[in-house]
Amino acid sequence: MSNTDKNEILNKMQERVNLIFKNSDCSAILDKALTMKQDDIIKSVTDSGLRGRGGAGFPTGLKWKGAAAASGNIKYIICNADEGEPGTFKDRRILEEEADKVITGMAICAYAVGVSEGYIYLRGEYNFMKDKLQGECDKWNDKFKSKKLNFTVNVRSGAGAYVCGEETALIESMEGRRGEPRNKPPFPVGAGYMNEPTVVNNVETLAYVATIIDKGADYFKSIGTKDSMGGKVFSVSGDCAVKGIYELPLGMTMQEFVDLFGDGDTKAVQVGGASGTCVPRKNFATTVIGFEGVPTGGSMMLFNSKRSMFNALRNYLEFFEEESCGQCTPCRVGCQQLLKGIEAIRSGERPVSYIEELRKLAVTMSVASKCGLGQSVASPFNSITEHFREEICY
Amino acid sequence: MTPNKAFSEAINKHGVSRDSLLPVLQYVISKEQWLKEETMEEVAKAFGMSAAEVYGVATFYSFLDTEPRGRYVIRVCRTISCDMAGKKEIIESLKNELRVKTGETTPDGMFTLLETNCMGWCHKGPAMLVNDDVFTELTPDKAVAVIQEYREKSKQ
């Protein structure tokens, strides 16, 4: 395929979705929502099939329904802008360019669920945009007042901890503590921030809420597949012909994706960041990008045949070892042992068969760890060591 | 002991309820780059907590430094995309220019050189932060030019 053809296909695909980065009158969208019945909004979000865009894919409508039914003195919504997954950078652009849609999504939730306070938890690395974002919040807080919506939104800043992207760790952090995840249940929709019902949604999810109210659930559903409805904003990096942020329909095959973005020599794609899954070339044609295949928070890292997957895996493990909060043993010790383990095999200190022990350890971590961080280390570890065993061991 | 000025400003702005702890520590960092022991003790007193707990919270977060830091803290992204894009050369050029190792502060207290995890600029690597400012698509020369810019800035 020539570059012109590629660009044409890519433009067409983006044009087909084109929800998040399209100019819309958010004030009118909010007005529309405020004329709807609360239950109808939640129904609309449920019908759209929208699932959390941070990576875990929990149905947004269901979350809202739970929070609406929960009783508390006050309810909160937190926009999770602690985008720390390696290879993910789409929320940054959404917040820089489309903060209106995100804040509108929060306000729609506030009205539908009965929330009166909202926070955008912005990762410390994005401090450069904090003042501007707070300015947007202030502007909208005035609007809420004039529309007689009892809701305010403000920015809270993170301080450099990946695990705070986990919703209960994020809440701990907002309460002024170490960002150590809580046991679930109770879930935040029942008892979250300050022990009150709390909705935690990803930046992209909230922006999509605004577009669903604007264009209707059916329109959103018409994009993507049965299990993966709507569009998705992808963060594309690594060895690519083109890289950056693209909004595409879910349900493409990896082969289609690599044909568009790869440099012609792609041997593997790490889907979903460091905590995601590695898809090797031989599986490109049969792998669907979406909840029915490889789910993703949007991070797509491409590796060409010149790259060492040992280096990639070691880099991920160094990351997890440092970012593990240390609270539970499987994750704290497991991350260290996996890293030490592959280095020991590489140096000859341990036999090649030791890799099987490490793979078992990774599975144990996925069952025994308290939160998503430790639970997901097995995804990169076992997919990379399965498909690139030689590169890891020799 | 004279009260820390940045700390007084911080509690005037944010108050002393527990959920203000991070904003207060972040404010002090924004003025002084790191949290001194005495400051953490003052914070503990004002918040009615033990100093150990304040220390425990601060050390959890990589942006709440409890070790001496320079006026400008450089954090070079070490995650895989930036690594593949040439992060190592950037670190080498910065080490040469600043004559420090990673983790150290220049003797004049101007710069601290650190590595950090993914900062969300993977398509434009190598990337680094200097305090809150972002620099992307770095080359060794460009990284050195950034340092010189901050040196000039500090003279003003």
PDB file of C-alpha atoms in Angstrom, chain A residues 53-290:
ATOM      1  CA  ARG A  53     -12.243   3.609  28.094  1.00  0.00           C
ATOM      2  CA  GLY A  54      -9.470   3.445  30.687  1.00  0.00           C
ATOM      3  CA  GLY A  55      -8.833  -0.195  29.871  1.00  0.00           C
ATOM      4  CA  ALA A  56     -10.957  -2.265  32.231  1.00  0.00           C
ATOM      5  CA  GLY A  57     -14.101  -1.831  30.129  1.00  0.00           C
ATOM      6  CA  PHE A  58     -16.757  -1.765  32.830  1.00  0.00           C
ATOM      7  CA  PRO A  59     -20.180  -0.799  31.381  1.00  0.00           C
ATOM      8  CA  THR A  60     -20.633   2.901  32.135  1.00  0.00           C
ATOM      9  CA  GLY A  61     -24.442   2.774  32.331  1.00  0.00           C
ATOM     10  CA  LEU A  62     -24.287   0.045  34.941  1.00  0.00           C
ATOM     11  CA  LYS A  63     -21.844   2.049  37.042  1.00  0.00           C
ATOM     12  CA  TRP A  64     -24.104   5.089  36.915  1.00  0.00           C
ATOM     13  CA  LYS A  65     -27.158   3.024  37.770  1.00  0.00           C
ATOM     14  CA  GLY A  66     -25.386   1.686  40.849  1.00  0.00           C
ATOM     15  CA  ALA A  67     -24.370   5.146  41.982  1.00  0.00           C
ATOM     16  CA  ALA A  68     -27.864   6.541  41.359  1.00  0.00           C
ATOM     17  CA  ALA A  69     -29.377   3.822  43.523  1.00  0.00           C
ATOM     18  CA  ALA A  70     -26.797   4.228  46.319  1.00  0.00           C
ATOM     19  CA  SER A  71     -27.660   6.429  49.245  1.00  0.00           C
ATOM     20  CA  GLY A  72     -25.282   8.907  50.822  1.00  0.00           C
ATOM     21  CA  ASN A  73     -25.031  12.396  52.257  1.00  0.00           C
ATOM     22  CA  ILE A  74     -23.411  13.589  49.055  1.00  0.00           C
ATOM     23  CA  LYS A  75     -22.276  11.926  45.832  1.00  0.00           C
ATOM     24  CA  TYR A  76     -19.101  12.555  43.878  1.00  0.00           C
ATOM     25  CA  ILE A  77     -17.848  12.100  40.359  1.00  0.00           C
ATOM     26  CA  ILE A  78     -14.145  11.821  39.694  1.00  0.00           C
ATOM     27  CA  CYS A  79     -12.737  12.089  36.224  1.00  0.00           C
ATOM     28  CA  ASN A  80      -9.730   9.791  36.160  1.00  0.00           C
ATOM     29  CA  ALA A  81      -7.059  11.753  34.313  1.00  0.00           C
ATOM     30  CA  ASP A  82      -4.193   9.853  35.906  1.00  0.00           C
ATOM     31  CA  GLU A  83      -3.151   8.547  32.529  1.00  0.00           C
ATOM     32  CA  GLY A  84      -0.006   6.647  33.494  1.00  0.00           C
ATOM     33  CA  GLU A  85      -0.119   3.469  31.463  1.00  0.00           C
ATOM     34  CA  PRO A  86       3.079   3.407  29.392  1.00  0.00           C
ATOM     35  CA  GLY A  87       2.276   4.168  25.780  1.00  0.00           C
ATOM     36  CA  THR A  88      -0.967   5.999  26.558  1.00  0.00           C
ATOM     37  CA  PHE A  89      -1.279   9.706  25.883  1.00  0.00           C
ATOM     38  CA  LYS A  90      -4.766  10.198  24.386  1.00  0.00           C
ATOM     39  CA  ASP A  91      -6.353  11.686  27.525  1.00  0.00           C
ATOM     40  CA  ARG A  92      -3.785  14.466  27.422  1.00  0.00           C
ATOM     41  CA  ARG A  93      -4.950  15.568  23.990  1.00  0.00           C
ATOM     42  CA  ILE A  94      -8.633  15.149  24.905  1.00  0.00           C
ATOM     43  CA  LEU A  95      -8.145  17.384  27.964  1.00  0.00           C
ATOM     44  CA  GLU A  96      -6.096  19.925  26.034  1.00  0.00           C
ATOM     45  CA  GLU A  97      -8.512  20.177  23.131  1.00  0.00           C
ATOM     46  CA  GLU A  98     -11.878  18.904  24.347  1.00  0.00           C
ATOM     47  CA  ALA A  99     -12.089  19.720  28.062  1.00  0.00           C
ATOM     48  CA  ASP A 100     -15.595  21.057  27.364  1.00  0.00           C
ATOM     49  CA  LYS A 101     -16.826  17.598  26.385  1.00  0.00           C
ATOM     50  CA  VAL A 102     -15.244  15.973  29.438  1.00  0.00           C
ATOM     51  CA  ILE A 103     -16.710  18.508  31.859  1.00  0.00           C
ATOM     52  CA  THR A 104     -20.093  18.244  30.097  1.00  0.00           C
ATOM     53  CA  GLY A 105     -19.947  14.457  30.516  1.00  0.00           C
ATOM     54  CA  MET A 106     -19.303  14.988  34.222  1.00  0.00           C
ATOM     55  CA  ALA A 107     -22.217  17.401  34.495  1.00  0.00           C
ATOM     56  CA  ILE A 108     -24.523  14.951  32.703  1.00  0.00           C
ATOM     57  CA  CYS A 109     -23.512  12.308  35.233  1.00  0.00           C
ATOM     58  CA  ALA A 110     -24.087  14.810  38.040  1.00  0.00           C
ATOM     59  CA  TYR A 111     -27.631  15.471  36.858  1.00  0.00           C
ATOM     60  CA  ALA A 112     -28.478  11.821  36.110  1.00  0.00           C
ATOM     61  CA  VAL A 113     -26.958  10.293  39.227  1.00  0.00           C
ATOM     62  CA  GLY A 114     -27.511  13.104  41.715  1.00  0.00           C
ATOM     63  CA  VAL A 115     -23.880  14.104  42.128  1.00  0.00           C
ATOM     64  CA  SER A 116     -23.033  17.559  43.445  1.00  0.00           C
ATOM     65  CA  GLU A 117     -19.226  17.631  43.504  1.00  0.00           C
ATOM     66  CA  GLY A 118     -16.792  16.658  40.791  1.00  0.00           C
ATOM     67  CA  TYR A 119     -13.028  16.445  40.547  1.00  0.00           C
ATOM     68  CA  ILE A 120     -10.633  15.930  37.704  1.00  0.00           C
ATOM     69  CA  TYR A 121      -7.700  13.976  39.107  1.00  0.00           C
ATOM     70  CA  LEU A 122      -4.912  15.129  36.795  1.00  0.00           C
ATOM     71  CA  ARG A 123      -1.621  13.257  36.855  1.00  0.00           C
ATOM     72  CA  GLY A 124       1.382  15.262  38.080  1.00  0.00           C
ATOM     73  CA  GLU A 125       3.116  14.881  34.722  1.00  0.00           C
ATOM     74  CA  TYR A 126       0.321  16.981  33.177  1.00  0.00           C
ATOM     75  CA  ASN A 127       0.731  19.881  35.606  1.00  0.00           C
ATOM     76  CA  PHE A 128       1.563  22.087  32.637  1.00  0.00           C
ATOM     77  CA  MET A 129      -2.135  22.193  31.750  1.00  0.00           C
ATOM     78  CA  LYS A 130      -3.519  22.432  35.289  1.00  0.00           C
ATOM     79  CA  ASP A 131      -4.193  26.164  35.395  1.00  0.00           C
ATOM     80  CA  LYS A 132      -5.844  26.160  31.989  1.00  0.00           C
ATOM     81  CA  LEU A 133      -8.022  23.204  32.947  1.00  0.00           C
ATOM     82  CA  GLN A 134      -9.028  24.815  36.247  1.00  0.00           C
ATOM     83  CA  GLY A 135      -9.946  27.900  34.192  1.00  0.00           C
ATOM     84  CA  GLU A 136     -12.259  25.740  32.082  1.00  0.00           C
ATOM     85  CA  CYS A 137     -13.788  24.341  35.272  1.00  0.00           C
ATOM     86  CA  ASP A 138     -14.374  27.840  36.658  1.00  0.00           C
ATOM     87  CA  LYS A 139     -16.059  28.882  33.425  1.00  0.00           C
ATOM     88  CA  TRP A 140     -18.353  25.845  33.579  1.00  0.00           C
ATOM     89  CA  ASN A 141     -19.075  26.290  37.283  1.00  0.00           C
ATOM     90  CA  ASP A 142     -20.572  29.687  36.412  1.00  0.00           C
ATOM     91  CA  LYS A 143     -22.621  28.052  33.667  1.00  0.00           C
ATOM     92  CA  PHE A 144     -23.899  25.361  36.032  1.00  0.00           C
ATOM     93  CA  LYS A 145     -25.062  28.092  38.377  1.00  0.00           C
ATOM     94  CA  SER A 146     -26.950  29.907  35.624  1.00  0.00           C
ATOM     95  CA  LYS A 147     -28.506  26.619  34.483  1.00  0.00           C
ATOM     96  CA  LYS A 148     -29.486  25.931  38.095  1.00  0.00           C
ATOM     97  CA  LEU A 149     -27.516  22.692  38.189  1.00  0.00           C
ATOM     98  CA  ASN A 150     -26.212  22.016  41.684  1.00  0.00           C
ATOM     99  CA  PHE A 151     -22.722  20.943  40.645  1.00  0.00           C
ATOM    100  CA  THR A 152     -19.145  22.187  40.812  1.00  0.00           C
ATOM    101  CA  VAL A 153     -16.015  20.735  39.289  1.00  0.00           C
ATOM    102  CA  ASN A 154     -12.385  21.321  40.245  1.00  0.00           C
ATOM    103  CA  VAL A 155      -8.950  19.955  39.407  1.00  0.00           C
ATOM    104  CA  ARG A 156      -6.907  17.875  41.848  1.00  0.00           C
ATOM    105  CA  SER A 157      -3.339  17.074  41.043  1.00  0.00           C
ATOM    106  CA  GLY A 158      -1.612  13.710  41.291  1.00  0.00           C
ATOM    107  CA  ALA A 159       2.014  13.419  42.302  1.00  0.00           C
ATOM    108  CA  GLY A 160       3.644  10.755  40.181  1.00  0.00           C
ATOM    109  CA  ALA A 161       2.224   7.353  41.111  1.00  0.00           C
ATOM    110  CA  TYR A 162       1.006   4.971  38.401  1.00  0.00           C
ATOM    111  CA  VAL A 163      -1.081   2.914  40.820  1.00  0.00           C
ATOM    112  CA  CYS A 164      -3.292   5.948  41.494  1.00  0.00           C
ATOM    113  CA  GLY A 165      -4.954   5.252  38.140  1.00  0.00           C
ATOM    114  CA  GLU A 166      -6.641   2.406  40.023  1.00  0.00           C
ATOM    115  CA  GLU A 167      -9.860   3.976  41.229  1.00  0.00           C
ATOM    116  CA  THR A 168      -9.619   3.141  44.930  1.00  0.00           C
ATOM    117  CA  ALA A 169      -5.942   4.158  45.062  1.00  0.00           C
ATOM    118  CA  LEU A 170      -6.937   7.411  43.384  1.00  0.00           C
ATOM    119  CA  ILE A 171      -9.548   7.967  46.080  1.00  0.00           C
ATOM    120  CA  GLU A 172      -7.022   7.223  48.846  1.00  0.00           C
ATOM    121  CA  SER A 173      -4.702   9.772  47.243  1.00  0.00           C
ATOM    122  CA  MET A 174      -7.451  12.404  47.112  1.00  0.00           C
ATOM    123  CA  GLU A 175      -8.132  11.781  50.781  1.00  0.00           C
ATOM    124  CA  GLY A 176      -4.499  12.659  51.542  1.00  0.00           C
ATOM    125  CA  ARG A 177      -3.058   9.202  51.982  1.00  0.00           C
ATOM    126  CA  ARG A 178      -0.615   6.865  50.280  1.00  0.00           C
ATOM    127  CA  GLY A 179      -2.186   5.681  47.049  1.00  0.00           C
ATOM    128  CA  GLU A 180      -2.715   2.117  48.155  1.00  0.00           C
ATOM    129  CA  PRO A 181      -5.713   0.339  46.596  1.00  0.00           C
ATOM    130  CA  ARG A 182      -8.565  -0.707  48.854  1.00  0.00           C
ATOM    131  CA  ASN A 183     -10.242  -4.073  49.077  1.00  0.00           C
ATOM    132  CA  LYS A 184     -13.306  -4.372  46.876  1.00  0.00           C
ATOM    133  CA  PRO A 185     -16.163  -4.595  47.732  1.00  0.00           C
ATOM    134  CA  PRO A 186     -17.280  -2.088  48.760  1.00  0.00           C
ATOM    135  CA  PHE A 187     -17.030  -0.530  45.311  1.00  0.00           C
ATOM    136  CA  PRO A 188     -16.703   3.234  44.952  1.00  0.00           C
ATOM    137  CA  VAL A 189     -20.261   3.548  43.597  1.00  0.00           C
ATOM    138  CA  GLY A 190     -21.422   2.519  47.078  1.00  0.00           C
ATOM    139  CA  ALA A 191     -18.619   3.863  49.266  1.00  0.00           C
ATOM    140  CA  GLY A 192     -15.892   5.840  47.528  1.00  0.00           C
ATOM    141  CA  TYR A 193     -14.433   9.274  48.180  1.00  0.00           C
ATOM    142  CA  MET A 194     -15.033  10.230  51.809  1.00  0.00           C
ATOM    143  CA  ASN A 195     -16.952   6.977  52.087  1.00  0.00           C
ATOM    144  CA  GLU A 196     -19.753   8.398  49.935  1.00  0.00           C
ATOM    145  CA  PRO A 197     -21.087   7.076  46.602  1.00  0.00           C
ATOM    146  CA  THR A 198     -18.569   7.975  43.915  1.00  0.00           C
ATOM    147  CA  VAL A 199     -18.483   7.490  40.157  1.00  0.00           C
ATOM    148  CA  VAL A 200     -14.958   7.227  38.747  1.00  0.00           C
ATOM    149  CA  ASN A 201     -14.837   7.479  34.949  1.00  0.00           C
ATOM    150  CA  ASN A 202     -11.990   7.830  32.484  1.00  0.00           C
ATOM    151  CA  VAL A 203     -11.520  11.097  30.550  1.00  0.00           C
ATOM    152  CA  GLU A 204     -12.432   9.517  27.207  1.00  0.00           C
ATOM    153  CA  THR A 205     -15.489   7.764  28.648  1.00  0.00           C
ATOM    154  CA  LEU A 206     -16.884  11.081  29.871  1.00  0.00           C
ATOM    155  CA  ALA A 207     -16.229  12.791  26.547  1.00  0.00           C
ATOM    156  CA  TYR A 208     -18.138   9.968  24.820  1.00  0.00           C
ATOM    157  CA  VAL A 209     -21.064  10.457  27.211  1.00  0.00           C
ATOM    158  CA  ALA A 210     -21.455  13.985  25.882  1.00  0.00           C
ATOM    159  CA  THR A 211     -21.455  12.709  22.291  1.00  0.00           C
ATOM    160  CA  ILE A 212     -23.992   9.973  23.139  1.00  0.00           C
ATOM    161  CA  ILE A 213     -26.418  12.515  24.549  1.00  0.00           C
ATOM    162  CA  ASP A 214     -25.772  14.692  21.509  1.00  0.00           C
ATOM    163  CA  LYS A 215     -26.170  12.090  18.768  1.00  0.00           C
ATOM    164  CA  GLY A 216     -28.117   9.329  20.492  1.00  0.00           C
ATOM    165  CA  ALA A 217     -27.255   5.838  21.659  1.00  0.00           C
ATOM    166  CA  ASP A 218     -28.115   4.277  18.292  1.00  0.00           C
ATOM    167  CA  TYR A 219     -25.599   6.378  16.429  1.00  0.00           C
ATOM    168  CA  PHE A 220     -22.857   5.418  18.882  1.00  0.00           C
ATOM    169  CA  LYS A 221     -23.845   1.757  18.642  1.00  0.00           C
ATOM    170  CA  SER A 222     -23.688   1.855  14.858  1.00  0.00           C
ATOM    171  CA  ILE A 223     -19.903   2.289  15.091  1.00  0.00           C
ATOM    172  CA  GLY A 224     -17.737  -0.667  16.073  1.00  0.00           C
ATOM    173  CA  THR A 225     -18.925  -4.221  16.787  1.00  0.00           C
ATOM    174  CA  LYS A 226     -21.462  -6.017  18.954  1.00  0.00           C
ATOM    175  CA  ASP A 227     -19.087  -6.381  21.905  1.00  0.00           C
ATOM    176  CA  SER A 228     -17.136  -3.205  21.327  1.00  0.00           C
ATOM    177  CA  MET A 229     -19.474  -0.407  20.474  1.00  0.00           C
ATOM    178  CA  GLY A 230     -18.416   3.050  19.467  1.00  0.00           C
ATOM    179  CA  GLY A 231     -15.078   4.598  18.726  1.00  0.00           C
ATOM    180  CA  LYS A 232     -11.848   4.485  20.628  1.00  0.00           C
ATOM    181  CA  VAL A 233      -9.024   6.936  20.834  1.00  0.00           C
ATOM    182  CA  PHE A 234      -5.734   5.150  20.188  1.00  0.00           C
ATOM    183  CA  SER A 235      -2.268   6.227  21.273  1.00  0.00           C
ATOM    184  CA  VAL A 236       0.128   4.900  18.645  1.00  0.00           C
ATOM    185  CA  SER A 237       3.884   4.827  19.274  1.00  0.00           C
ATOM    186  CA  GLY A 238       7.040   2.835  18.668  1.00  0.00           C
ATOM    187  CA  ASP A 239       8.332   1.773  15.237  1.00  0.00           C
ATOM    188  CA  CYS A 240       5.632   3.348  13.091  1.00  0.00           C
ATOM    189  CA  ALA A 241       5.217   5.011   9.737  1.00  0.00           C
ATOM    190  CA  VAL A 242       2.726   7.320  11.420  1.00  0.00           C
ATOM    191  CA  LYS A 243       2.306   7.794  15.149  1.00  0.00           C
ATOM    192  CA  GLY A 244       0.132   9.899  17.381  1.00  0.00           C
ATOM    193  CA  ILE A 245      -3.492  10.005  18.497  1.00  0.00           C
ATOM    194  CA  TYR A 246      -6.262   8.589  16.311  1.00  0.00           C
ATOM    195  CA  GLU A 247      -9.947   7.985  16.927  1.00  0.00           C
ATOM    196  CA  LEU A 248     -10.914   4.743  15.163  1.00  0.00           C
ATOM    197  CA  PRO A 249     -13.750   2.237  15.301  1.00  0.00           C
ATOM    198  CA  LEU A 250     -13.236  -0.764  17.582  1.00  0.00           C
ATOM    199  CA  GLY A 251     -13.193  -4.214  16.004  1.00  0.00           C
ATOM    200  CA  MET A 252     -10.337  -3.850  13.479  1.00  0.00           C
ATOM    201  CA  THR A 253      -7.946  -6.745  13.113  1.00  0.00           C
ATOM    202  CA  MET A 254      -4.358  -6.235  14.153  1.00  0.00           C
ATOM    203  CA  GLN A 255      -3.303  -6.844  10.555  1.00  0.00           C
ATOM    204  CA  GLU A 256      -5.433  -3.925   9.369  1.00  0.00           C
ATOM    205  CA  PHE A 257      -3.966  -1.788  12.140  1.00  0.00           C
ATOM    206  CA  VAL A 258      -0.370  -2.732  11.404  1.00  0.00           C
ATOM    207  CA  ASP A 259      -0.867  -2.185   7.663  1.00  0.00           C
ATOM    208  CA  LEU A 260      -1.913   1.370   8.402  1.00  0.00           C
ATOM    209  CA  PHE A 261       0.549   2.316  11.121  1.00  0.00           C
ATOM    210  CA  GLY A 262       3.501  -0.074  10.923  1.00  0.00           C
ATOM    211  CA  ASP A 263       6.841   0.578   9.255  1.00  0.00           C
ATOM    212  CA  GLY A 264       6.531  -2.565   7.108  1.00  0.00           C
ATOM    213  CA  ASP A 265       8.620  -4.663   9.463  1.00  0.00           C
ATOM    214  CA  THR A 266       6.378  -4.968  12.533  1.00  0.00           C
ATOM    215  CA  LYS A 267       7.087  -8.122  14.533  1.00  0.00           C
ATOM    216  CA  ALA A 268       4.933  -7.455  17.576  1.00  0.00           C
ATOM    217  CA  VAL A 269       2.390  -5.014  18.972  1.00  0.00           C
ATOM    218  CA  GLN A 270       2.031  -4.445  22.687  1.00  0.00           C
ATOM    219  CA  VAL A 271      -1.659  -3.681  23.131  1.00  0.00           C
ATOM    220  CA  GLY A 272      -2.870  -1.848  26.219  1.00  0.00           C
ATOM    221  CA  GLY A 273       0.472  -0.617  27.503  1.00  0.00           C
ATOM    222  CA  ALA A 274       2.927  -2.279  29.849  1.00  0.00           C
ATOM    223  CA  SER A 275       0.065  -4.105  31.556  1.00  0.00           C
ATOM    224  CA  GLY A 276      -1.403  -5.249  28.242  1.00  0.00           C
ATOM    225  CA  THR A 277      -0.815  -8.155  25.901  1.00  0.00           C
ATOM    226  CA  CYS A 278       1.867  -8.700  23.309  1.00  0.00           C
ATOM    227  CA  VAL A 279       0.532  -9.831  19.918  1.00  0.00           C
ATOM    228  CA  PRO A 280       3.160 -11.426  17.629  1.00  0.00           C
ATOM    229  CA  ARG A 281       3.135 -11.152  13.843  1.00  0.00           C
ATOM    230  CA  LYS A 282       1.752 -14.648  13.316  1.00  0.00           C
ATOM    231  CA  ASN A 283      -1.437 -13.688  15.195  1.00  0.00           C
ATOM    232  CA  PHE A 284      -2.038 -10.311  13.512  1.00  0.00           C
ATOM    233  CA  ALA A 285      -4.659 -11.619  11.084  1.00  0.00           C
ATOM    234  CA  THR A 286      -6.736 -13.397  13.725  1.00  0.00           C
ATOM    235  CA  THR A 287      -6.572 -10.830  16.527  1.00  0.00           C
ATOM    236  CA  VAL A 288      -9.446  -8.389  16.897  1.00  0.00           C
ATOM    237  CA  ILE A 289      -8.808  -5.091  18.664  1.00  0.00           C
ATOM    238  CA  GLY A 290     -11.712  -4.738  21.077  1.00  0.00           C
TER     239      GLY A 290
END
